[in-house]
Amino acid sequence: AKHNGKSSYAHFSPEMSEVSHERLQMESLMRRALELNEFELHYQPIVHTETGKLQAAEALLRWNNPTLGLVMPDRFIPLAEETGLITPVGEWVMQEACRTAVGWGKTTGRSIGISVNVSPRQFRDPGFFDGVMSALRSSGLKPELLELEITERLLLDNSIETATILYQLDKAGVRLSVDDFGTGYSALSYLKSYPFDVLKIDKSFVNDVNKEPEDASLVRAIINMAHSLGLKVIAEGVEEESQADFLRREHCDYSQGYYYSRPQTGKDFEGWLKSTHRI
Ligand code: C2E
Ligand code: CA
Ligand code: CA
Ligand code: CA
């Protein structure tokens, strides 16, 4: 009850009430952000490691709020997950990403894939699968051009429901990737039991491939394991030429990172597409 909340509030330190005030303010601003059109997607190229040519782009969410400024996802996605707002926001991301990828196909005459991040709560929403299908239908995007990035955290629940949705998506032709591979707690056996197509090696491993022999060994082992299971590999967080060289030598399929391009607004990405030699 409300008066209870108020009396326990008195025990909070000033710092804590400040934090929860900020949280409440953020939550109420977020509730209106969709209708006020405050969300936007930025896009980061994913290229073939061997040639540097564009394969796809990852859609990365930003929240542009007049009071808070440009808010990065690490600051608001956890709150969106807790409050359940991630469901409508995630639906908007899916629609917008698919629509945008179809637009790129038209302007370039080439098929450019789009990767969309999906958080566990969003994935577990009963309407998730239908939402994906409806985004594909209304945009006209080919399912093979949509890749859903899922973290190992989702697989921890080991539930029939999770497995069922993954198989339904796979059957519909959508591609599935494991994001931040190597940072989760899952047993590797899930790679055998779920229909994943791609592993994304976390940037914490890529960072030091030329400085730490252990990291080099890990990245090499992940690439070889993925390939022997029939999976493709994307290296994240490639910032330097020496890392790109290492990944090329190790036959990592795709790369993504500041070395190739930072995430850009849709408009800048369109411009980049028109001018780049990477296409
Ligand atoms: P992520 O999926 O691992 O995305 C990659 C993050 O690494 C992005 O941060 C990207 O800007 C950053 N990055 C790319 N290249 C480099 C590099 O060379 N070096 C370094 N240091 N960083 C690089 P961002 O955009 O801040 O996103 C953070 C996280 O927020 C994402 O991590 C993802 O987990 C989550 N996220 C972003 N958009 C969405 C979304 O639409 N839905 C959901 N559920 N989560 C999202
Ligand atoms: Ca991702
Ligand atoms: Ca598949
Ligand atoms: Ca990642």
mmCIF file of C-alpha atoms and ligand atoms in Angstrom:
data_model
loop_
_atom_site.group_PDB
_atom_site.id
_atom_site.type_symbol
_atom_site.label_atom_id
_atom_site.label_comp_id
_atom_site.label_asym_id
_atom_site.label_seq_id
_atom_site.Cartn_x
_atom_site.Cartn_y
_atom_site.Cartn_z
ATOM 1 C CA ALA A 1 0.000 0.000 0.000
ATOM 2 C CA LYS A 2 1.011 3.571 -0.579
ATOM 3 C CA HIS A 3 1.446 4.680 3.058
ATOM 4 C CA ASN A 4 3.673 1.654 3.625
ATOM 5 C CA GLY A 5 5.867 2.685 0.771
ATOM 6 C CA LYS A 6 6.072 6.145 2.269
ATOM 7 C CA SER A 7 7.120 5.014 5.724
ATOM 8 C CA SER A 8 9.810 2.714 4.385
ATOM 9 C CA TYR A 9 10.935 5.583 2.210
ATOM 10 C CA ALA A 10 12.026 7.372 5.389
ATOM 11 C CA HIS A 11 14.696 4.717 5.930
ATOM 12 C CA PHE A 12 16.325 5.372 2.597
ATOM 13 C CA SER A 13 19.475 7.413 2.510
ATOM 14 C CA PRO A 14 19.233 10.640 0.496
ATOM 15 C CA GLU A 15 21.357 9.022 -2.252
ATOM 16 C CA MET A 16 18.947 6.144 -2.559
ATOM 17 C CA SER A 17 15.881 8.325 -2.830
ATOM 18 C CA GLU A 18 17.684 10.356 -5.454
ATOM 19 C CA VAL A 19 18.395 7.211 -7.435
ATOM 20 C CA SER A 20 14.813 6.011 -7.177
ATOM 21 C CA HIS A 21 13.540 9.461 -8.072
ATOM 22 C CA GLU A 22 15.681 9.415 -11.188
ATOM 23 C CA ARG A 23 14.392 5.966 -11.978
ATOM 24 C CA LEU A 24 10.776 7.047 -11.598
ATOM 25 C CA GLN A 25 11.358 10.109 -13.726
ATOM 26 C CA MET A 26 13.030 8.009 -16.396
ATOM 27 C CA GLU A 27 10.228 5.479 -16.322
ATOM 28 C CA SER A 28 7.520 8.082 -16.758
ATOM 29 C CA LEU A 29 9.447 9.761 -19.577
ATOM 30 C CA MET A 30 9.936 6.390 -21.227
ATOM 31 C CA ARG A 31 6.224 5.625 -21.120
ATOM 32 C CA ARG A 32 5.595 8.528 -23.461
ATOM 33 C CA ALA A 33 8.702 8.172 -25.588
ATOM 34 C CA LEU A 34 7.109 5.960 -28.239
ATOM 35 C CA GLU A 35 4.189 8.261 -29.002
ATOM 36 C CA LEU A 36 6.493 11.279 -28.939
ATOM 37 C CA ASN A 37 8.747 9.571 -31.472
ATOM 38 C CA GLU A 38 11.837 9.862 -29.290
ATOM 39 C CA PHE A 39 13.409 6.530 -30.184
ATOM 40 C CA GLU A 40 15.732 6.165 -33.111
ATOM 41 C CA LEU A 41 17.847 3.427 -34.586
ATOM 42 C CA HIS A 42 21.489 3.776 -35.457
ATOM 43 C CA TYR A 43 23.142 1.300 -37.782
ATOM 44 C CA GLN A 44 26.573 -0.291 -37.710
ATOM 45 C CA PRO A 45 27.942 -2.225 -40.702
ATOM 46 C CA ILE A 46 28.870 -5.889 -40.435
ATOM 47 C CA VAL A 47 31.432 -6.698 -43.133
ATOM 48 C CA HIS A 48 33.045 -9.774 -44.647
ATOM 49 C CA THR A 49 36.376 -10.061 -42.858
ATOM 50 C CA GLU A 50 38.158 -11.266 -45.991
ATOM 51 C CA THR A 51 37.039 -8.481 -48.357
ATOM 52 C CA GLY A 52 35.704 -5.720 -46.101
ATOM 53 C CA LYS A 53 32.476 -5.752 -48.134
ATOM 54 C CA LEU A 54 29.179 -5.032 -46.452
ATOM 55 C CA GLN A 55 27.047 -7.993 -45.414
ATOM 56 C CA ALA A 56 24.500 -6.533 -43.007
ATOM 57 C CA ALA A 57 23.957 -3.870 -40.377
ATOM 58 C CA GLU A 58 23.107 -4.097 -36.707
ATOM 59 C CA ALA A 59 20.286 -1.857 -35.496
ATOM 60 C CA LEU A 60 21.209 -0.129 -32.225
ATOM 61 C CA LEU A 61 18.559 1.733 -30.267
ATOM 62 C CA ARG A 62 18.935 5.291 -28.962
ATOM 63 C CA TRP A 63 16.535 7.419 -26.961
ATOM 64 C CA ASN A 64 16.541 11.093 -27.741
ATOM 65 C CA ASN A 65 14.760 12.873 -24.903
ATOM 66 C CA PRO A 66 14.566 16.672 -24.489
ATOM 67 C CA THR A 67 15.175 16.431 -20.717
ATOM 68 C CA LEU A 68 17.696 13.566 -20.623
ATOM 69 C CA GLY A 69 19.501 14.160 -23.889
ATOM 70 C CA LEU A 70 20.681 11.238 -26.016
ATOM 71 C CA VAL A 71 20.351 8.155 -23.826
ATOM 72 C CA MET A 72 22.374 5.052 -24.694
ATOM 73 C CA PRO A 73 20.755 1.603 -24.444
ATOM 74 C CA ASP A 74 22.827 0.372 -21.507
ATOM 75 C CA ARG A 75 21.167 3.137 -19.478
ATOM 76 C CA PHE A 76 17.544 2.446 -20.396
ATOM 77 C CA ILE A 77 17.170 -1.134 -21.706
ATOM 78 C CA PRO A 78 17.431 -2.672 -18.204
ATOM 79 C CA LEU A 79 14.664 -0.351 -16.973
ATOM 80 C CA ALA A 80 12.593 -1.077 -20.074
ATOM 81 C CA GLU A 81 12.995 -4.782 -19.292
ATOM 82 C CA GLU A 82 11.968 -4.395 -15.651
ATOM 83 C CA THR A 83 8.889 -2.343 -16.462
ATOM 84 C CA GLY A 84 7.840 -4.430 -19.449
ATOM 85 C CA LEU A 85 8.104 -1.383 -21.723
ATOM 86 C CA ILE A 86 10.626 -3.401 -23.728
ATOM 87 C CA THR A 87 7.718 -5.200 -25.419
ATOM 88 C CA PRO A 88 6.188 -2.210 -27.246
ATOM 89 C CA VAL A 89 9.630 -0.627 -27.735
ATOM 90 C CA GLY A 90 11.001 -3.882 -29.132
ATOM 91 C CA GLU A 91 8.048 -4.146 -31.504
ATOM 92 C CA TRP A 92 8.774 -0.662 -32.785
ATOM 93 C CA VAL A 93 12.456 -1.574 -33.269
ATOM 94 C CA MET A 94 11.498 -4.680 -35.257
ATOM 95 C CA GLN A 95 9.114 -2.767 -37.549
ATOM 96 C CA GLU A 96 11.510 0.129 -38.073
ATOM 97 C CA ALA A 97 14.538 -2.113 -38.702
ATOM 98 C CA CYS A 98 12.715 -4.271 -41.277
ATOM 99 C CA ARG A 99 11.293 -1.221 -43.068
ATOM 100 C CA THR A 100 14.719 0.393 -43.207
ATOM 101 C CA ALA A 101 16.430 -2.714 -44.595
ATOM 102 C CA VAL A 102 13.842 -2.899 -47.388
ATOM 103 C CA GLY A 103 14.634 0.753 -48.186
ATOM 104 C CA TRP A 104 18.372 -0.009 -48.489
ATOM 105 C CA GLY A 105 17.558 -2.893 -50.831
ATOM 106 C CA LYS A 106 15.709 -0.456 -53.076
ATOM 107 C CA THR A 107 18.364 2.277 -53.093
ATOM 108 C CA THR A 108 21.327 -0.066 -53.605
ATOM 109 C CA GLY A 109 19.771 -2.883 -55.621
ATOM 110 C CA ARG A 110 21.475 -5.283 -53.226
ATOM 111 C CA SER A 111 20.220 -7.429 -50.391
ATOM 112 C CA ILE A 112 21.466 -6.020 -47.108
ATOM 113 C CA GLY A 113 20.659 -7.926 -43.950
ATOM 114 C CA ILE A 114 19.559 -6.376 -40.684
ATOM 115 C CA SER A 115 20.375 -7.642 -37.191
ATOM 116 C CA VAL A 116 18.033 -6.818 -34.336
ATOM 117 C CA ASN A 117 18.782 -7.262 -30.620
ATOM 118 C CA VAL A 118 16.141 -9.106 -28.659
ATOM 119 C CA SER A 119 16.132 -9.069 -24.870
ATOM 120 C CA PRO A 120 14.882 -12.051 -22.844
ATOM 121 C CA ARG A 121 11.701 -10.432 -21.542
ATOM 122 C CA GLN A 122 10.765 -9.340 -25.038
ATOM 123 C CA PHE A 123 11.441 -12.818 -26.401
ATOM 124 C CA ARG A 124 9.253 -14.424 -23.731
ATOM 125 C CA ASP A 125 6.277 -12.207 -24.471
ATOM 126 C CA PRO A 126 3.511 -14.447 -25.895
ATOM 127 C CA GLY A 127 3.093 -12.089 -28.862
ATOM 128 C CA PHE A 128 6.771 -12.069 -29.830
ATOM 129 C CA PHE A 129 6.703 -14.550 -32.714
ATOM 130 C CA ASP A 130 3.624 -12.968 -34.296
ATOM 131 C CA GLY A 131 5.225 -9.551 -33.907
ATOM 132 C CA VAL A 132 8.259 -10.673 -35.898
ATOM 133 C CA MET A 133 6.072 -12.213 -38.595
ATOM 134 C CA SER A 134 3.981 -9.070 -38.828
ATOM 135 C CA ALA A 135 7.095 -6.868 -39.162
ATOM 136 C CA LEU A 136 8.285 -9.097 -42.027
ATOM 137 C CA ARG A 137 4.884 -9.092 -43.698
ATOM 138 C CA SER A 138 4.215 -5.376 -43.471
ATOM 139 C CA SER A 139 7.706 -4.406 -44.630
ATOM 140 C CA GLY A 140 8.061 -7.114 -47.262
ATOM 141 C CA LEU A 141 11.552 -8.024 -45.953
ATOM 142 C CA LYS A 142 12.734 -11.524 -46.838
ATOM 143 C CA PRO A 143 13.053 -13.545 -43.611
ATOM 144 C CA GLU A 144 16.631 -14.588 -44.506
ATOM 145 C CA LEU A 145 17.636 -10.919 -44.288
ATOM 146 C CA LEU A 146 16.505 -10.628 -40.691
ATOM 147 C CA GLU A 147 18.842 -11.834 -37.961
ATOM 148 C CA LEU A 148 17.796 -11.874 -34.326
ATOM 149 C CA GLU A 149 20.577 -11.463 -31.765
ATOM 150 C CA ILE A 150 19.937 -13.328 -28.550
ATOM 151 C CA THR A 151 22.162 -13.596 -25.494
ATOM 152 C CA GLU A 152 23.004 -16.830 -23.689
ATOM 153 C CA ARG A 153 21.100 -15.507 -20.685
ATOM 154 C CA LEU A 154 17.849 -16.331 -22.484
ATOM 155 C CA LEU A 155 18.780 -20.004 -22.794
ATOM 156 C CA LEU A 156 19.394 -20.416 -19.072
ATOM 157 C CA ASP A 157 15.706 -21.074 -18.425
ATOM 158 C CA ASN A 158 15.957 -24.221 -20.521
ATOM 159 C CA SER A 159 12.238 -24.005 -21.231
ATOM 160 C CA ILE A 160 10.168 -25.732 -23.881
ATOM 161 C CA GLU A 161 8.637 -22.350 -24.759
ATOM 162 C CA THR A 162 12.023 -20.818 -25.572
ATOM 163 C CA ALA A 163 13.006 -23.805 -27.688
ATOM 164 C CA THR A 164 9.653 -23.790 -29.491
ATOM 165 C CA ILE A 165 9.914 -20.127 -30.486
ATOM 166 C CA LEU A 166 13.520 -20.553 -31.639
ATOM 167 C CA TYR A 167 12.469 -23.457 -33.867
ATOM 168 C CA GLN A 168 9.458 -21.545 -35.200
ATOM 169 C CA LEU A 169 11.679 -18.604 -36.117
ATOM 170 C CA ASP A 170 14.208 -20.927 -37.740
ATOM 171 C CA LYS A 171 11.438 -22.617 -39.725
ATOM 172 C CA ALA A 172 10.186 -19.211 -40.874
ATOM 173 C CA GLY A 173 13.665 -18.594 -42.317
ATOM 174 C CA VAL A 174 14.800 -15.950 -39.840
ATOM 175 C CA ARG A 175 18.472 -16.182 -38.821
ATOM 176 C CA LEU A 176 19.450 -16.566 -35.197
ATOM 177 C CA SER A 177 22.664 -15.481 -33.554
ATOM 178 C CA VAL A 178 24.178 -15.817 -30.103
ATOM 179 C CA ASP A 179 25.269 -12.334 -28.995
ATOM 180 C CA ASP A 180 28.192 -11.661 -26.611
ATOM 181 C CA PHE A 181 29.303 -15.263 -27.028
ATOM 182 C CA GLY A 182 31.616 -16.415 -24.261
ATOM 183 C CA THR A 183 30.379 -14.040 -21.562
ATOM 184 C CA GLY A 184 27.304 -16.007 -20.437
ATOM 185 C CA TYR A 185 26.882 -18.953 -18.139
ATOM 186 C CA SER A 186 25.332 -21.451 -20.496
ATOM 187 C CA ALA A 187 26.693 -24.864 -21.235
ATOM 188 C CA LEU A 188 27.990 -25.214 -24.776
ATOM 189 C CA SER A 189 25.552 -28.048 -25.364
ATOM 190 C CA TYR A 190 22.835 -25.531 -26.270
ATOM 191 C CA LEU A 191 24.651 -24.941 -29.559
ATOM 192 C CA LYS A 192 23.735 -28.479 -30.495
ATOM 193 C CA SER A 193 20.142 -28.319 -29.295
ATOM 194 C CA TYR A 194 19.062 -24.972 -30.750
ATOM 195 C CA PRO A 195 18.960 -23.831 -34.390
ATOM 196 C CA PHE A 196 21.519 -20.998 -34.245
ATOM 197 C CA ASP A 197 23.220 -19.787 -37.426
ATOM 198 C CA VAL A 198 25.795 -17.350 -36.062
ATOM 199 C CA LEU A 199 28.048 -16.751 -33.040
ATOM 200 C CA LYS A 200 29.059 -13.210 -32.215
ATOM 201 C CA ILE A 201 32.366 -13.231 -30.334
ATOM 202 C CA ASP A 202 32.246 -10.653 -27.570
ATOM 203 C CA LYS A 203 34.472 -7.624 -27.940
ATOM 204 C CA SER A 204 36.236 -8.348 -24.655
ATOM 205 C CA PHE A 205 37.972 -11.279 -26.394
ATOM 206 C CA VAL A 206 38.651 -9.413 -29.629
ATOM 207 C CA ASN A 207 40.187 -6.456 -27.835
ATOM 208 C CA ASP A 208 43.472 -8.131 -26.858
ATOM 209 C CA VAL A 209 43.981 -10.783 -29.557
ATOM 210 C CA ASN A 210 47.369 -9.299 -30.344
ATOM 211 C CA LYS A 211 48.416 -8.684 -26.739
ATOM 212 C CA GLU A 212 47.154 -11.683 -24.797
ATOM 213 C CA PRO A 213 47.996 -15.129 -26.185
ATOM 214 C CA GLU A 214 45.091 -16.576 -24.165
ATOM 215 C CA ASP A 215 42.606 -14.311 -25.910
ATOM 216 C CA ALA A 216 44.067 -15.236 -29.277
ATOM 217 C CA SER A 217 43.695 -18.925 -28.403
ATOM 218 C CA LEU A 218 40.122 -18.442 -27.254
ATOM 219 C CA VAL A 219 39.086 -16.560 -30.384
ATOM 220 C CA ARG A 220 40.774 -19.154 -32.585
ATOM 221 C CA ALA A 221 39.064 -21.981 -30.698
ATOM 222 C CA ILE A 222 35.632 -20.317 -30.898
ATOM 223 C CA ILE A 223 35.987 -19.804 -34.658
ATOM 224 C CA ASN A 224 37.039 -23.426 -35.229
ATOM 225 C CA MET A 225 34.318 -24.803 -33.000
ATOM 226 C CA ALA A 226 31.649 -22.663 -34.662
ATOM 227 C CA HIS A 227 32.763 -23.722 -38.124
ATOM 228 C CA SER A 228 32.797 -27.385 -37.259
ATOM 229 C CA LEU A 229 29.212 -26.992 -36.021
ATOM 230 C CA GLY A 230 28.247 -25.273 -39.273
ATOM 231 C CA LEU A 231 27.880 -21.818 -37.733
ATOM 232 C CA LYS A 232 29.171 -18.494 -39.048
ATOM 233 C CA VAL A 233 31.190 -16.182 -36.802
ATOM 234 C CA ILE A 234 31.043 -12.418 -36.333
ATOM 235 C CA ALA A 235 33.792 -10.687 -34.340
ATOM 236 C CA GLU A 236 32.544 -7.646 -32.432
ATOM 237 C CA GLY A 237 34.474 -4.589 -31.340
ATOM 238 C CA VAL A 238 37.153 -4.614 -34.054
ATOM 239 C CA GLU A 239 38.944 -1.299 -33.550
ATOM 240 C CA GLU A 240 42.373 -1.783 -35.104
ATOM 241 C CA GLU A 241 43.866 -3.025 -38.318
ATOM 242 C CA SER A 242 45.987 -5.571 -36.430
ATOM 243 C CA GLN A 243 42.805 -7.140 -35.021
ATOM 244 C CA ALA A 244 41.251 -7.263 -38.485
ATOM 245 C CA ASP A 245 44.432 -8.940 -39.781
ATOM 246 C CA PHE A 246 44.324 -11.531 -37.034
ATOM 247 C CA LEU A 247 40.654 -12.288 -37.759
ATOM 248 C CA ARG A 248 41.357 -12.608 -41.484
ATOM 249 C CA ARG A 249 44.177 -15.082 -40.819
ATOM 250 C CA GLU A 250 41.869 -17.091 -38.561
ATOM 251 C CA HIS A 251 39.073 -17.141 -41.164
ATOM 252 C CA CYS A 252 36.522 -15.317 -39.045
ATOM 253 C CA ASP A 253 33.572 -14.834 -41.442
ATOM 254 C CA TYR A 254 32.385 -11.349 -40.511
ATOM 255 C CA SER A 255 33.597 -8.372 -38.515
ATOM 256 C CA GLN A 256 32.033 -5.363 -36.883
ATOM 257 C CA GLY A 257 33.580 -2.443 -35.033
ATOM 258 C CA TYR A 258 34.821 1.126 -35.042
ATOM 259 C CA TYR A 259 37.685 0.137 -37.362
ATOM 260 C CA TYR A 260 35.095 -0.289 -40.140
ATOM 261 C CA SER A 261 32.507 2.207 -38.952
ATOM 262 C CA ARG A 262 30.796 3.543 -35.846
ATOM 263 C CA PRO A 263 27.041 3.143 -35.581
ATOM 264 C CA GLN A 264 25.423 5.928 -37.653
ATOM 265 C CA THR A 265 21.996 7.500 -37.943
ATOM 266 C CA GLY A 266 19.779 6.080 -40.688
ATOM 267 C CA LYS A 267 20.400 9.143 -42.804
ATOM 268 C CA ASP A 268 24.195 8.975 -42.445
ATOM 269 C CA PHE A 269 24.147 5.243 -43.082
ATOM 270 C CA GLU A 270 22.219 5.831 -46.352
ATOM 271 C CA GLY A 271 24.843 8.371 -47.378
ATOM 272 C CA TRP A 272 27.613 5.957 -46.413
ATOM 273 C CA LEU A 273 25.946 3.240 -48.534
ATOM 274 C CA LYS A 274 25.899 5.515 -51.579
ATOM 275 C CA SER A 275 29.526 6.592 -51.258
ATOM 276 C CA THR A 276 31.237 3.509 -49.920
ATOM 277 C CA HIS A 277 33.488 1.118 -51.756
ATOM 278 C CA ARG A 278 32.414 -1.529 -49.264
ATOM 279 C CA ILE A 279 29.283 -2.468 -51.138
HETATM 280 P P1 C2E B 1 25.560 -5.236 -28.259
HETATM 281 O O1 C2E B 1 24.412 -5.929 -28.888
HETATM 282 O O2 C2E B 1 26.721 -6.072 -27.866
HETATM 283 O O3 C2E B 1 25.978 -4.122 -29.294
HETATM 284 C C1 C2E B 1 27.302 -3.751 -29.574
HETATM 285 C C2 C2E B 1 27.707 -2.527 -28.786
HETATM 286 O O4 C2E B 1 29.103 -2.290 -28.985
HETATM 287 C C3 C2E B 1 27.016 -1.254 -29.256
HETATM 288 O O5 C2E B 1 26.833 -0.402 -28.119
HETATM 289 C C4 C2E B 1 28.038 -0.669 -30.214
HETATM 290 O O6 C2E B 1 27.897 0.717 -30.406
HETATM 291 C C5 C2E B 1 29.315 -1.013 -29.521
HETATM 292 N N1 C2E B 1 30.454 -1.100 -30.436
HETATM 293 C C6 C2E B 1 30.457 -1.345 -31.752
HETATM 294 N N2 C2E B 1 31.707 -1.390 -32.254
HETATM 295 C C7 C2E B 1 32.542 -1.169 -31.215
HETATM 296 C C8 C2E B 1 33.970 -1.093 -31.093
HETATM 297 O O7 C2E B 1 34.737 -1.236 -32.039
HETATM 298 N N3 C2E B 1 34.462 -0.864 -29.843
HETATM 299 C C9 C2E B 1 33.657 -0.700 -28.746
HETATM 300 N N4 C2E B 1 34.226 -0.471 -27.581
HETATM 301 N N5 C2E B 1 32.299 -0.767 -28.834
HETATM 302 C C10 C2E B 1 31.750 -1.000 -30.058
HETATM 303 P P2 C2E B 1 25.443 0.315 -27.842
HETATM 304 O O8 C2E B 1 24.864 0.807 -29.133
HETATM 305 O O9 C2E B 1 25.672 1.294 -26.742
HETATM 306 O O10 C2E B 1 24.512 -0.840 -27.326
HETATM 307 C C11 C2E B 1 24.744 -1.458 -26.085
HETATM 308 C C12 C2E B 1 23.869 -2.674 -25.886
HETATM 309 O O11 C2E B 1 22.487 -2.306 -25.770
HETATM 310 C C13 C2E B 1 23.905 -3.634 -27.057
HETATM 311 O O12 C2E B 1 25.078 -4.415 -26.953
HETATM 312 C C14 C2E B 1 22.622 -4.415 -26.828
HETATM 313 O O13 C2E B 1 22.808 -5.415 -25.863
HETATM 314 C C15 C2E B 1 21.708 -3.360 -26.252
HETATM 315 N N6 C2E B 1 20.796 -2.876 -27.324
HETATM 316 C C16 C2E B 1 21.029 -1.966 -28.290
HETATM 317 N N7 C2E B 1 19.945 -1.803 -29.082
HETATM 318 C C17 C2E B 1 18.993 -2.654 -28.590
HETATM 319 C C18 C2E B 1 17.640 -2.966 -28.986
HETATM 320 O O14 C2E B 1 17.079 -2.452 -29.968
HETATM 321 N N8 C2E B 1 16.971 -3.889 -28.210
HETATM 322 C C19 C2E B 1 17.567 -4.504 -27.154
HETATM 323 N N9 C2E B 1 16.838 -5.399 -26.464
HETATM 324 N N10 C2E B 1 18.833 -4.246 -26.772
HETATM 325 C C20 C2E B 1 19.542 -3.318 -27.481
HETATM 326 CA CA CA B 2 24.050 -7.181 -30.516
HETATM 327 CA CA CA B 3 18.539 -21.038 -39.142
HETATM 328 CA CA CA B 4 27.397 -8.025 -28.496
#
